Amino acid sequence: MSAQTPEVRSTEQLREKWMKPEVITGSEILLRSLLLEGVECVFGYPGGAVLYIYDAMYGFEDFKHVLTRHEQGAIHAADGYARASGKVGVCIATSGPGATNLVTGIATAYMDSVPMVVITGNVATTLIGTDAFQEADITGITMPITKHSYLVRDVKDLPRVIHEAFHIASTGRKGPVLIDIPKDVSAAKELFQPAAGVQLRGYNPRTVPNRLQLDKLCRAIEDAERPLILAGGGVIYSGAHEALFEFVNQTQIPITTTLLGLGAFPSGHDLWTGMPGMHGTYTSNHAIQQSDLLINIGARFDDRVTGKLDGFAPHAKIVHIDIDPAEIGKNVPTDIPIVGDVKTVLEMLIPSAPKAGKADAWRDQVTKWKAEYPYRYTDSEEVLKPQWVIEMLNETTKGEAIVTTDVGQHQMWAAQYYKFNQPRSWITSGGLGTMGFGFPAAIGAQTANPDRLVISVNGDGGMQMCSQELAICAINNIPVKIVVINNQVLGMVRQWQELIYENRYSHIDLAGSPDFVKLAEAYGVKGLRATTKEEARSAWAEAMDTPGPVLIDFVVEKGENVYPMVTQGSTIDQMLMGDA
């Protein structure tokens, strides 16, 4: 205990310093309030409307800020930080174009229920509504894609607003909250008094479920002959992975995890069937279609999971567990709705949940499907296959890395061939499908987990959308290993044009892309290239042995497709399996 005392005292002394009642500017109030919320790092980009805030950072050693090279890089990094840590991510941008450059990142976080506080500057309150220089109604623009937003008109409200924003972002169904601070508010002085508590009329997320609904679920499990669990990102966001593991072992129900649910359940477990949906496993999709009880835990029945809605899980009684009542019954009619926090629900279920005693034959069937229909591809000794690259990453890291991805074919290959055994190790843009997300998200994830290996898997298209953030890795020695799956084409678009648009390839050629090795070196990051398996193994080994950031350009076969694939308008068991 004595060895820890100096650190504890230091933290207490810092909090006392931050909470000291003084007459200070709104900018200083903002920084102190963020520190009192436990913020460890803020990602941002300065500009005229936030200069008072950045001036307050000058010499403020307790406050850590990472200067990105684009506002979109800042918000994706804050998003990656939040997903990897479970804490609230924070970013700052100026008014007008600075604020509007955050919009895609806000929508990304909103679609995937990521807790974030987004701080923007605005013109002075006297100029709002006059079309002043760099004015934009950012609260109006982002209203459909934020959980809540504030336009702060009085410096006295800042401590309360900041405290409320963190509470809203991190409770219930998590999501982004925006705080817009006019320039005169950030300059005004006021006696700082930290917010004492949160009282929000009408905002009381329900976390404890109805006990009668849990009893109905237990009876349904007893009666089911072909039960299946569909687990989503809500399991990870609520910290329910251990409870889910116990629930599955107790009930002996097979389980499939969605794209955002990967890592919520160990991939090596006998009852895990893989990912469902458009590029999911044969086992998961056929299990959904043949199940007589489908238990959705923290997923939202996304169209990429359900396929043709009127043909989805046609024989199943549907159970939906979710903290957001608006999701229950929204897409798929629900027989047993259970509103509550996933972790709380599972912990209440475990003492009484029965084993699915009538499902022995079903478990045998699922095991047989897994053996007969794994993910397959046709390997080659002549060209580098992208699936093989992901398998190599998985084997050499034993599935223990944090993996972030951009969006496209490489994203699906990473989801299929990298095996996740713990939560918050898989970070990808699911709902919005945001190109440019993966690399800056990896910077945020590495910032949150400085001692873990972070791999950023990107396509050659998405890598060019935020490649300027290579500067951050070089300057701050952020040791992300940056993988480019380079097929010189917009791969997923090409695949659709091949299979659905009868080989009419329209505007997908990326052959004019830069030399990614030289691009990395221009920013001061080591760059390596591989075109064969031998070169790939050697380059990856060198990257792993390098203490700082490294970019590896894996030149892969251009025409490779992601299989299985379910085309739009089909049920999820109508799968294109590919040549393999």
Tab-separated table of C-alpha atoms in Angstrom, residues 213-221 224 227-231 247 253 291-301 312-313 316-322 327-329 332-339 345-346 349:
chain	number	residue	atom	x	y	z
A	213	GLN	CA	-40.123	-11.474	-19.425
A	214	LEU	CA	-37.037	-13.299	-18.170
A	215	ASP	CA	-39.240	-16.138	-16.965
A	216	LYS	CA	-40.829	-16.349	-20.426
A	217	LEU	CA	-37.377	-16.634	-21.960
A	218	CYS	CA	-36.389	-19.435	-19.577
A	219	ARG	CA	-39.528	-21.391	-20.517
A	220	ALA	CA	-38.815	-20.805	-24.202
A	221	ILE	CA	-35.297	-22.231	-23.760
A	224	ALA	CA	-36.725	-25.098	-27.845
A	227	PRO	CA	-32.218	-22.419	-30.214
A	228	LEU	CA	-29.583	-19.880	-31.317
A	229	ILE	CA	-28.084	-16.769	-29.727
A	230	LEU	CA	-27.364	-13.733	-31.899
A	231	ALA	CA	-24.980	-11.457	-29.940
A	247	PHE	CA	-24.958	-17.940	-20.017
A	253	ILE	CA	-27.071	-22.793	-26.920
A	291	SER	CA	-33.775	-22.086	-35.587
A	292	ASP	CA	-37.003	-22.278	-33.607
A	293	LEU	CA	-35.789	-19.803	-30.942
A	294	LEU	CA	-33.567	-16.841	-31.832
A	295	ILE	CA	-32.275	-14.862	-28.836
A	296	ASN	CA	-30.960	-11.475	-29.935
A	297	ILE	CA	-28.647	-10.017	-27.281
A	298	GLY	CA	-27.551	-6.445	-27.957
A	299	ALA	CA	-27.866	-6.437	-31.757
A	300	ARG	CA	-30.220	-4.354	-33.864
A	301	PHE	CA	-31.222	-6.683	-36.729
A	312	PHE	CA	-35.597	-14.003	-42.023
A	313	ALA	CA	-35.651	-16.714	-39.328
A	316	ALA	CA	-38.157	-18.870	-34.920
A	317	LYS	CA	-39.735	-17.345	-31.873
A	318	ILE	CA	-37.845	-14.035	-31.575
A	319	VAL	CA	-36.415	-12.767	-28.289
A	320	HIS	CA	-34.801	-9.325	-28.327
A	321	ILE	CA	-32.727	-8.013	-25.400
A	322	ASP	CA	-31.732	-4.362	-25.823
A	327	GLU	CA	-34.916	-1.074	-31.532
A	328	ILE	CA	-37.212	-3.837	-30.317
A	329	GLY	CA	-39.709	-4.710	-33.033
A	332	VAL	CA	-38.151	-7.903	-36.918
A	333	PRO	CA	-41.402	-8.657	-35.019
A	334	THR	CA	-40.518	-9.699	-31.470
A	335	ASP	CA	-42.278	-12.359	-29.394
A	336	ILE	CA	-40.431	-11.772	-26.110
A	337	PRO	CA	-39.181	-8.178	-25.752
A	338	ILE	CA	-36.713	-7.561	-22.903
A	339	VAL	CA	-35.654	-3.950	-22.280
A	345	VAL	CA	-30.230	-8.924	-17.967
A	346	LEU	CA	-27.744	-11.783	-18.299
A	349	LEU	CA	-30.947	-14.735	-16.091
